[in-house]
CSV table of C-alpha atoms and ligand atoms in Angstrom, one decimal:
chain,number,residue,atom,x,y,z
A,11,UNK,CA,-0.1,0.1,-0.1
A,12,UNK,CA,1.5,3.6,-1.0
A,13,UNK,CA,-0.5,6.6,-1.2
A,14,UNK,CA,0.7,7.6,-5.0
A,15,UNK,CA,-2.1,8.1,-7.2
A,16,UNK,CA,-2.0,4.9,-9.7
A,17,UNK,CA,-1.2,6.5,-12.8
A,18,UNK,CA,1.5,3.8,-13.4
A,19,UNK,CA,2.0,-0.1,-13.3
A,20,UNK,CA,3.5,-1.5,-10.3
A,21,UNK,CA,7.3,-1.1,-10.5
A,22,UNK,CA,8.8,-4.3,-12.4
A,23,UNK,CA,11.5,-4.0,-10.1
A,24,UNK,CA,12.7,-1.8,-6.7
A,25,UNK,CA,16.1,-0.7,-7.8
A,26,UNK,CA,18.3,0.5,-5.4
A,27,UNK,CA,21.4,1.2,-7.2
A,28,UNK,CA,22.7,1.9,-11.0
A,29,UNK,CA,26.2,1.9,-12.9
A,30,UNK,CA,26.4,2.2,-16.5
A,31,UNK,CA,24.1,-0.5,-18.4
A,32,UNK,CA,23.2,-2.1,-15.4
A,33,UNK,CA,20.9,-1.6,-12.3
A,34,UNK,CA,20.4,-3.9,-8.8
A,35,UNK,CA,17.6,-4.5,-6.7
A,36,UNK,CA,17.1,-4.4,-3.0
A,37,UNK,CA,17.9,-8.1,-2.9
A,38,UNK,CA,21.1,-7.7,-4.9
A,39,UNK,CA,20.1,-9.0,-8.0
A,40,UNK,CA,21.5,-7.4,-11.2
A,41,UNK,CA,19.3,-6.2,-14.4
A,42,UNK,CA,21.0,-5.5,-17.7
A,43,UNK,CA,19.2,-2.1,-18.1
A,44,UNK,CA,18.0,-1.5,-22.0
A,45,UNK,CA,15.4,1.1,-20.9
A,46,UNK,CA,17.9,3.7,-20.0
A,47,UNK,CA,15.2,5.5,-17.9
A,48,UNK,CA,12.8,5.5,-21.1
A,49,UNK,CA,15.6,7.0,-23.2
A,50,UNK,CA,17.0,9.2,-20.7
A,51,UNK,CA,20.4,7.6,-19.5
A,52,UNK,CA,22.7,8.6,-22.6
A,53,UNK,CA,25.7,7.9,-20.8
A,54,UNK,CA,23.8,5.0,-18.4
A,55,UNK,CA,23.4,5.0,-14.8
A,56,UNK,CA,25.4,7.6,-12.7
A,57,UNK,CA,28.0,8.6,-15.2
A,58,UNK,CA,31.4,9.7,-13.3
A,59,UNK,CA,32.0,13.1,-15.5
A,60,UNK,CA,28.2,14.2,-15.1
A,61,UNK,CA,28.3,13.3,-11.2
A,62,UNK,CA,31.5,15.3,-11.0
A,63,UNK,CA,30.4,18.5,-12.7
A,64,UNK,CA,27.4,18.2,-10.6
A,65,UNK,CA,29.0,17.8,-7.4
A,66,UNK,CA,31.2,21.0,-7.8
A,67,UNK,CA,28.0,23.0,-9.2
A,68,UNK,CA,26.3,21.8,-5.4
A,69,UNK,CA,28.8,22.9,-3.7
A,70,UNK,CA,28.7,26.4,-5.4
A,71,UNK,CA,25.1,27.5,-6.1
A,72,UNK,CA,22.0,25.4,-7.4
A,73,UNK,CA,19.0,27.8,-8.2
A,74,UNK,CA,18.4,31.4,-8.6
A,75,UNK,CA,15.5,31.8,-11.2
A,76,UNK,CA,15.7,33.2,-14.4
A,77,UNK,CA,15.7,36.7,-13.2
A,78,UNK,CA,19.5,36.5,-12.7
A,79,UNK,CA,22.5,35.4,-15.3
A,80,UNK,CA,23.2,31.6,-15.2
A,81,UNK,CA,26.2,30.7,-16.8
A,82,UNK,CA,26.1,27.0,-17.4
A,83,UNK,CA,22.4,27.9,-19.1
A,84,UNK,CA,24.0,30.4,-21.6
A,85,UNK,CA,27.0,27.5,-22.3
A,86,UNK,CA,24.2,25.0,-22.7
A,87,UNK,CA,22.4,27.2,-25.4
A,88,UNK,CA,25.1,28.1,-27.5
A,89,UNK,CA,26.4,24.2,-27.2
A,90,UNK,CA,22.8,22.9,-28.2
A,91,UNK,CA,22.8,25.9,-31.0
A,92,UNK,CA,26.3,24.5,-32.6
A,93,UNK,CA,25.5,20.6,-32.7
A,94,UNK,CA,21.5,21.4,-34.1
A,95,UNK,CA,22.1,24.3,-36.7
A,96,UNK,CA,19.7,26.3,-34.7
A,97,UNK,CA,20.5,29.9,-32.9
A,98,UNK,CA,18.0,30.5,-30.0
A,99,UNK,CA,16.8,28.4,-27.2
A,100,UNK,CA,14.3,28.4,-24.3
A,101,UNK,CA,14.7,26.1,-21.3
A,102,UNK,CA,12.1,24.2,-19.6
A,103,UNK,CA,11.6,21.1,-17.5
A,104,UNK,CA,10.4,18.3,-19.6
A,105,UNK,CA,9.6,17.2,-23.2
A,106,UNK,CA,5.7,18.6,-22.9
A,107,UNK,CA,7.0,21.6,-21.8
A,108,UNK,CA,9.4,22.0,-24.5
A,109,UNK,CA,6.7,20.9,-27.1
A,110,UNK,CA,4.2,23.4,-25.4
A,111,UNK,CA,7.0,26.4,-26.1
A,112,UNK,CA,7.0,25.3,-29.7
A,113,UNK,CA,3.7,25.7,-29.9
A,114,UNK,CA,3.0,28.9,-27.9
A,115,UNK,CA,6.2,30.3,-30.0
A,116,UNK,CA,4.4,29.0,-33.4
A,117,UNK,CA,1.3,30.9,-32.7
A,118,UNK,CA,2.7,34.2,-31.1
A,119,UNK,CA,5.1,34.4,-34.1
A,120,UNK,CA,2.4,34.0,-36.7
A,121,UNK,CA,0.2,36.3,-34.8
A,122,UNK,CA,2.0,39.2,-33.4
A,123,UNK,CA,5.3,38.8,-36.0
A,124,UNK,CA,3.6,37.7,-39.3
A,125,UNK,CA,0.2,39.5,-38.4
A,126,UNK,CA,-2.0,36.8,-39.8
A,127,UNK,CA,-4.7,34.7,-38.0
A,128,UNK,CA,-2.6,31.5,-38.0
A,129,UNK,CA,-3.3,28.8,-35.2
A,130,UNK,CA,-3.6,25.5,-36.3
A,131,UNK,CA,-0.7,22.8,-35.5
A,132,UNK,CA,-1.1,19.7,-38.0
A,133,UNK,CA,0.5,16.3,-36.3
A,134,UNK,CA,0.3,12.8,-37.2
A,135,UNK,CA,-1.6,9.7,-35.9
A,136,UNK,CA,0.4,7.5,-33.4
A,137,UNK,CA,2.5,10.4,-32.3
A,138,UNK,CA,3.5,11.6,-28.9
A,139,UNK,CA,4.1,14.9,-27.5
A,140,UNK,CA,3.5,14.8,-24.1
A,141,UNK,CA,0.4,15.2,-21.4
A,142,UNK,CA,-0.1,18.5,-20.7
A,143,UNK,CA,-3.4,19.7,-22.4
A,144,UNK,CA,-2.2,21.2,-25.7
A,145,UNK,CA,0.9,18.5,-25.9
A,146,UNK,CA,-2.1,15.9,-25.3
A,147,UNK,CA,-3.8,17.3,-27.8
A,148,UNK,CA,-1.2,17.4,-30.2
A,149,UNK,CA,-0.7,13.8,-29.6
A,150,UNK,CA,-2.0,11.9,-32.0
A,151,UNK,CA,-3.6,8.7,-29.9
A,152,UNK,CA,-6.9,8.6,-28.2
A,153,UNK,CA,-6.3,6.8,-25.5
A,154,UNK,CA,-4.4,9.9,-23.7
A,155,UNK,CA,-7.3,12.1,-24.6
A,156,UNK,CA,-10.0,10.3,-22.9
A,157,UNK,CA,-12.0,12.2,-20.0
A,158,UNK,CA,-10.0,15.4,-20.1
A,159,UNK,CA,-12.0,17.6,-22.4
A,160,UNK,CA,-13.0,20.1,-23.6
A,161,UNK,CA,-9.4,20.0,-25.3
A,162,UNK,CA,-7.6,23.3,-26.6
A,163,UNK,CA,-8.8,24.2,-29.8
A,164,UNK,CA,-6.5,24.3,-33.3
A,165,UNK,CA,-5.1,20.9,-33.5
A,166,UNK,CA,-5.6,18.5,-36.2
A,167,UNK,CA,-3.8,14.8,-36.1
A,168,UNK,CA,-3.7,13.3,-39.6
A,169,UNK,CA,-2.1,10.1,-40.8
A,170,UNK,CA,1.6,9.5,-41.1
A,171,UNK,CA,3.4,9.5,-44.1
A,172,UNK,CA,0.5,10.5,-46.5
A,173,UNK,CA,1.0,13.7,-48.3
A,174,UNK,CA,-2.1,14.2,-50.0
A,175,UNK,CA,-4.1,14.2,-46.6
A,176,UNK,CA,-1.4,17.1,-45.3
A,177,UNK,CA,-1.9,19.1,-48.6
A,178,UNK,CA,-5.7,18.8,-47.7
A,179,UNK,CA,-5.5,19.9,-44.4
A,180,UNK,CA,-3.4,22.9,-44.7
A,181,UNK,CA,-5.4,26.0,-44.7
A,182,UNK,CA,-4.7,29.7,-44.2
A,183,UNK,CA,-4.9,29.0,-40.5
A,184,UNK,CA,-2.5,26.6,-40.4
A,185,UNK,CA,0.7,28.2,-37.9
A,186,UNK,CA,2.7,24.7,-37.7
A,187,UNK,CA,3.4,21.0,-38.5
A,188,UNK,CA,4.6,19.2,-35.5
A,189,UNK,CA,6.4,15.6,-36.0
A,190,UNK,CA,8.9,13.0,-34.7
A,191,UNK,CA,11.0,11.4,-37.7
A,192,UNK,CA,10.9,8.5,-35.8
A,193,UNK,CA,7.6,7.7,-33.8
A,194,UNK,CA,8.8,6.6,-30.6
A,195,UNK,CA,6.0,6.0,-28.4
A,196,UNK,CA,3.8,5.1,-31.3
A,197,UNK,CA,6.1,1.9,-32.2
A,198,UNK,CA,9.3,3.0,-33.5
A,199,UNK,CA,8.3,4.3,-37.2
A,200,UNK,CA,10.6,6.0,-39.0
A,201,UNK,CA,9.8,8.4,-41.7
A,202,UNK,CA,10.4,8.0,-45.3
A,203,UNK,CA,13.2,10.8,-46.3
A,204,UNK,CA,11.1,11.4,-49.9
A,205,UNK,CA,8.0,12.1,-47.5
A,206,UNK,CA,9.7,14.3,-45.3
A,207,UNK,CA,11.3,16.1,-48.0
A,208,UNK,CA,8.0,16.6,-49.5
A,209,UNK,CA,6.5,17.9,-46.2
A,210,UNK,CA,9.5,20.1,-45.9
A,211,UNK,CA,8.4,21.5,-49.2
A,212,UNK,CA,4.8,22.1,-48.3
A,213,UNK,CA,5.9,23.8,-45.0
A,214,UNK,CA,7.8,26.3,-47.1
A,215,UNK,CA,5.4,27.0,-50.2
A,216,UNK,CA,2.7,27.7,-47.5
A,217,UNK,CA,5.4,29.4,-45.2
A,218,UNK,CA,4.0,27.4,-42.3
A,219,UNK,CA,6.8,26.5,-39.5
A,220,UNK,CA,8.2,22.9,-39.7
A,221,UNK,CA,8.5,22.1,-36.0
A,222,UNK,CA,10.5,18.3,-35.0
A,223,UNK,CA,9.8,16.7,-31.9
A,224,UNK,CA,13.6,15.1,-31.0
A,225,UNK,CA,12.4,14.6,-27.5
A,226,UNK,CA,13.4,11.0,-27.6
A,227,UNK,CA,15.5,10.8,-31.1
A,228,UNK,CA,17.8,13.4,-29.8
A,229,UNK,CA,20.9,13.6,-28.1
A,230,UNK,CA,22.7,11.3,-30.1
A,231,UNK,CA,20.1,8.2,-30.0
A,232,UNK,CA,19.9,7.6,-33.5
A,233,UNK,CA,23.6,8.0,-34.1
A,234,UNK,CA,23.3,11.9,-35.2
A,235,UNK,CA,23.1,14.6,-32.6
A,236,UNK,CA,19.6,14.8,-33.6
A,237,UNK,CA,17.2,12.5,-35.7
A,238,UNK,CA,16.2,15.1,-38.5
A,239,UNK,CA,20.1,15.4,-39.3
A,240,UNK,CA,19.4,11.8,-41.2
A,241,UNK,CA,17.6,13.3,-43.4
A,242,UNK,CA,17.2,16.1,-46.3
A,243,UNK,CA,15.4,18.9,-44.0
A,244,UNK,CA,15.7,21.8,-41.8
A,245,UNK,CA,13.4,22.6,-39.4
A,246,UNK,CA,12.2,25.8,-38.0
A,247,UNK,CA,12.0,24.7,-34.2
A,248,UNK,CA,13.3,21.7,-32.3
A,249,UNK,CA,12.2,20.0,-28.8
A,250,UNK,CA,14.4,18.7,-26.8
A,251,UNK,CA,14.7,16.8,-23.2
A,252,UNK,CA,14.8,13.0,-22.5
A,253,UNK,CA,18.7,12.3,-22.9
A,254,UNK,CA,19.8,15.8,-22.6
A,255,UNK,CA,20.3,16.2,-18.8
A,256,UNK,CA,21.4,12.1,-17.8
A,257,UNK,CA,18.6,12.0,-15.8
A,258,UNK,CA,18.3,15.6,-14.3
A,259,UNK,CA,15.0,16.9,-15.7
A,260,UNK,CA,15.3,19.2,-18.5
A,261,UNK,CA,13.6,20.3,-21.5
A,262,UNK,CA,14.4,22.5,-24.3
A,263,UNK,CA,13.0,24.7,-27.5
A,264,UNK,CA,15.4,26.0,-30.4
A,265,UNK,CA,14.6,27.6,-33.1
A,266,UNK,CA,16.1,29.8,-35.9
A,267,UNK,CA,17.1,33.1,-35.8
A,268,UNK,CA,14.0,34.4,-37.8
A,269,UNK,CA,11.6,33.3,-34.6
A,270,UNK,CA,13.4,35.6,-32.1
A,271,UNK,CA,10.5,38.5,-32.0
A,272,UNK,CA,8.2,35.6,-31.2
A,273,UNK,CA,9.4,35.0,-27.6
A,274,UNK,CA,9.6,39.1,-26.6
A,275,UNK,CA,10.3,40.0,-23.2
A,276,UNK,CA,7.9,38.7,-20.5
A,277,UNK,CA,6.0,36.6,-23.2
A,278,UNK,CA,7.1,32.9,-21.7
A,279,UNK,CA,8.8,32.0,-18.6
A,280,UNK,CA,9.4,29.1,-16.6
A,281,UNK,CA,10.8,29.0,-12.7
A,282,UNK,CA,13.1,26.1,-12.5
A,283,UNK,CA,13.9,26.1,-16.4
A,284,UNK,CA,17.2,25.6,-17.1
A,285,UNK,CA,18.9,26.2,-13.6
A,286,UNK,CA,22.4,25.8,-12.6
A,287,UNK,CA,22.1,22.0,-11.8
A,288,UNK,CA,20.3,20.8,-14.7
A,289,UNK,CA,22.4,23.1,-17.3
A,290,UNK,CA,25.4,21.5,-15.7
A,291,UNK,CA,24.0,18.3,-15.8
A,292,UNK,CA,23.2,19.0,-19.8
A,293,UNK,CA,26.9,20.4,-20.4
A,294,UNK,CA,28.5,17.3,-18.9
A,295,UNK,CA,26.5,15.0,-20.6
A,296,UNK,CA,27.0,16.9,-24.1
A,297,UNK,CA,30.8,17.3,-23.7
A,298,UNK,CA,31.2,13.8,-22.4
A,299,UNK,CA,29.1,12.2,-25.6
A,300,UNK,CA,31.3,14.1,-27.8
A,301,UNK,CA,34.8,13.2,-25.8
A,302,UNK,CA,34.2,9.7,-25.9
A,303,UNK,CA,33.0,9.9,-29.7
A,304,UNK,CA,29.5,8.2,-28.7
A,305,UNK,CA,28.0,9.0,-31.8
A,306,UNK,CA,30.1,7.0,-34.1
A,307,UNK,CA,29.9,4.0,-31.2
A,308,UNK,CA,25.9,4.2,-31.6
A,309,UNK,CA,26.2,3.5,-35.3
A,310,UNK,CA,28.8,0.8,-34.9
A,311,UNK,CA,26.8,-0.6,-31.8
A,312,UNK,CA,23.4,0.1,-33.5
A,313,UNK,CA,23.9,-2.1,-36.8
A,314,UNK,CA,25.6,-4.6,-34.7
A,315,UNK,CA,22.6,-5.0,-32.2
A,316,UNK,CA,20.4,-5.1,-35.3
A,317,UNK,CA,22.2,-7.5,-37.3
A,318,UNK,CA,22.3,-9.5,-34.3
A,319,UNK,CA,18.9,-9.4,-33.6
A,320,UNK,CA,17.9,-10.5,-37.3
A,321,UNK,CA,20.1,-13.1,-36.7
A,322,UNK,CA,19.3,-15.0,-33.2
A,323,UNK,CA,15.9,-14.1,-33.1
A,324,UNK,CA,14.6,-13.2,-36.8
A,325,UNK,CA,13.2,-16.4,-37.3
A,326,UNK,CA,10.8,-17.0,-34.7
A,327,UNK,CA,7.4,-17.4,-35.1
A,328,UNK,CA,5.3,-14.4,-34.6
A,329,UNK,CA,7.8,-12.2,-35.3
A,330,UNK,CA,6.8,-9.3,-37.8
A,331,UNK,CA,9.5,-6.7,-37.9
A,332,UNK,CA,13.1,-5.3,-36.7
A,333,UNK,CA,13.3,-1.4,-37.3
A,334,UNK,CA,14.8,1.8,-36.0
A,335,UNK,CA,18.0,3.8,-36.2
A,336,UNK,CA,20.8,3.6,-34.0
A,337,UNK,CA,20.3,2.7,-30.9
A,338,UNK,CA,16.2,3.0,-30.7
A,339,UNK,CA,15.3,0.1,-31.9
A,340,UNK,CA,11.6,-1.6,-32.2
A,341,UNK,CA,10.9,-5.5,-32.6
A,342,UNK,CA,7.1,-6.1,-34.0
A,343,UNK,CA,4.9,-9.2,-32.8
A,344,UNK,CA,1.8,-10.5,-34.2
A,345,UNK,CA,0.9,-10.7,-30.1
A,346,UNK,CA,1.2,-8.5,-27.2
A,347,UNK,CA,4.9,-8.4,-25.2
A,348,UNK,CA,4.1,-7.9,-21.8
A,349,UNK,CA,4.4,-11.3,-20.6
A,350,UNK,CA,7.9,-11.3,-22.4
A,351,UNK,CA,9.0,-8.1,-20.8
A,352,UNK,CA,8.1,-10.0,-17.7
A,353,UNK,CA,9.9,-12.9,-18.6
A,354,UNK,CA,12.9,-11.0,-19.7
A,355,UNK,CA,13.3,-9.0,-16.1
A,356,UNK,CA,13.4,-12.4,-14.6
A,357,UNK,CA,16.3,-13.7,-16.8
A,358,UNK,CA,17.8,-10.3,-16.0
A,359,UNK,CA,16.9,-7.9,-18.7
A,360,UNK,CA,15.1,-5.0,-18.5
A,361,UNK,CA,12.8,-4.1,-21.4
A,362,UNK,CA,10.4,-1.3,-22.9
A,363,UNK,CA,7.1,-1.5,-25.2
A,364,UNK,CA,6.2,0.9,-27.7
A,365,UNK,CA,2.3,0.2,-28.1
A,366,UNK,CA,1.1,-3.4,-26.9
A,367,UNK,CA,2.9,-5.3,-29.7
A,368,UNK,CA,6.3,-3.6,-30.2
A,369,UNK,CA,9.4,-4.4,-27.8
A,370,UNK,CA,11.4,-1.3,-27.5
A,371,UNK,CA,15.2,-1.3,-26.7
A,372,UNK,CA,17.2,1.9,-25.7
A,373,UNK,CA,20.3,1.0,-24.2
A,374,UNK,CA,22.5,3.5,-23.4
A,375,UNK,CA,24.6,5.3,-25.9
A,376,UNK,CA,28.0,3.9,-24.2
A,377,UNK,CA,26.9,0.2,-24.2
A,378,UNK,CA,29.5,-2.1,-24.7
A,379,UNK,CA,29.4,-5.1,-27.4
A,380,UNK,CA,29.5,-7.7,-24.9
A,381,UNK,CA,26.8,-6.2,-23.2
A,382,UNK,CA,24.4,-6.5,-26.1
A,383,UNK,CA,25.7,-10.1,-26.6
A,384,UNK,CA,24.7,-10.9,-23.1
A,385,UNK,CA,21.1,-8.9,-23.7
A,386,UNK,CA,20.6,-11.0,-26.8
A,387,UNK,CA,21.4,-14.3,-25.1
A,388,UNK,CA,18.9,-13.5,-22.5
A,389,UNK,CA,16.4,-12.2,-24.8
A,390,UNK,CA,16.6,-15.3,-26.9
A,391,UNK,CA,16.0,-17.6,-23.8
A,392,UNK,CA,13.2,-15.7,-22.9
A,393,UNK,CA,11.4,-15.3,-26.3
A,394,UNK,CA,11.7,-19.4,-26.3
A,395,UNK,CA,9.9,-19.6,-23.2
A,396,UNK,CA,7.1,-17.2,-23.7
A,397,UNK,CA,6.4,-18.7,-27.5
A,398,UNK,CA,6.4,-21.7,-25.3
A,399,UNK,CA,3.9,-20.6,-22.9
A,400,UNK,CA,1.9,-19.1,-25.4
A,401,UNK,CA,1.5,-22.4,-27.4
A,402,UNK,CA,0.5,-23.9,-24.2
A,403,UNK,CA,-2.4,-21.4,-23.2
A,404,UNK,CA,-3.6,-21.4,-26.9
A,405,UNK,CA,-4.3,-25.3,-26.5
B,524,LIG,C1,8.6,11.2,-24.1
B,524,LIG,C2,8.4,12.2,-24.9
B,524,LIG,C3,7.5,13.6,-24.9
B,524,LIG,C4,7.1,13.8,-23.4
B,524,LIG,O1,8.1,14.4,-22.4
B,524,LIG,P1,7.6,14.3,-20.7
B,524,LIG,O2,9.1,14.6,-20.4
B,524,LIG,O3,7.5,13.0,-20.3
B,524,LIG,O4,7.4,15.4,-20.8
B,524,LIG,C5,7.2,14.0,-25.7
B,524,LIG,N1,8.0,13.7,-27.0
B,524,LIG,C6,8.4,12.5,-27.5
B,524,LIG,C7,8.6,12.5,-28.8
B,524,LIG,C8,8.6,11.6,-26.5
B,524,LIG,O5,9.2,10.7,-26.8
């Protein structure tokens, strides 16, 4: 019995310690963690380089509010601009808030700077953009909206990779298009490059803002700093969160210089946004990714992981597809995978879902080849047992 709202399922395990790709529970059992706190722990658990910088910061100053100049915040903004090709950054505390900032900026820019009545945000079915009222409305999944009406106006969700629908949906009131280049929570669906190029062209032709939600795909997850960098597109706005702070709650919205007048003095804000501790963690995270050449490592390990998965489990009956980019991998089955997650946990491997039938792997970016081999070994045994159980229960 505890006094938490039952918004989450009962915890799979009770972790007390983490290090790198590993977690330990209160009984001392070790688990290989391929969830990374849902794509948050790019450097694994308790990375020493981040810990060192945050400990130094803890001795100095933690929080002042944004009424004062925050040196690590400025440095992190500059670093994010450098690696993304964006020009201006606003700090928030989560992915939903980063998207909320993007939606607000798009509308305010259209309405106050461009002086036209544009407010509509076009999003896509199976997308996920967060749990605030605006971002759950932007999310293309009915289950997150149930019971929360009335929802904010000016959002429409259309099928992914359907350029005709997009063309027909765009109107004089469209302010922006918001999308994930690889849908994460929706099942690990990488977008077709041709479709994305056409989306960008439509956005340019109609003078609509192109906003990319990089909350899950960003910070090296796919083998480049940001997912959009795999594609021939240049967004106007991107949003960042999960992997940025190594577990410290931080979100960011980055935009091109043209949007500067959209967010003028006093138009948006956050008490905690970008404080000393979280931006220090963010900077240390980006520096460590750079120092250890982890983008290259993600490409090599991602190829290896997908190759080994195909080889070791590709022939199991009921398996539909293995897909993804870098270390963001989905394995789709014909049946729900909840039982497989439990079996793998008992064998010492922690995994995620992305929708009922998709097993999702998000190991830390610095995962080793040996850890991948170990994970595949456990996964294979777990699938054997899982399909055996399924067979028994279906007789
Ligand atoms: C997780 C996620 C969000 C929401 O982030 P929170 O930090 O939980 O608010 C938004 N967009 C995408 C693509 C995500 O994966």
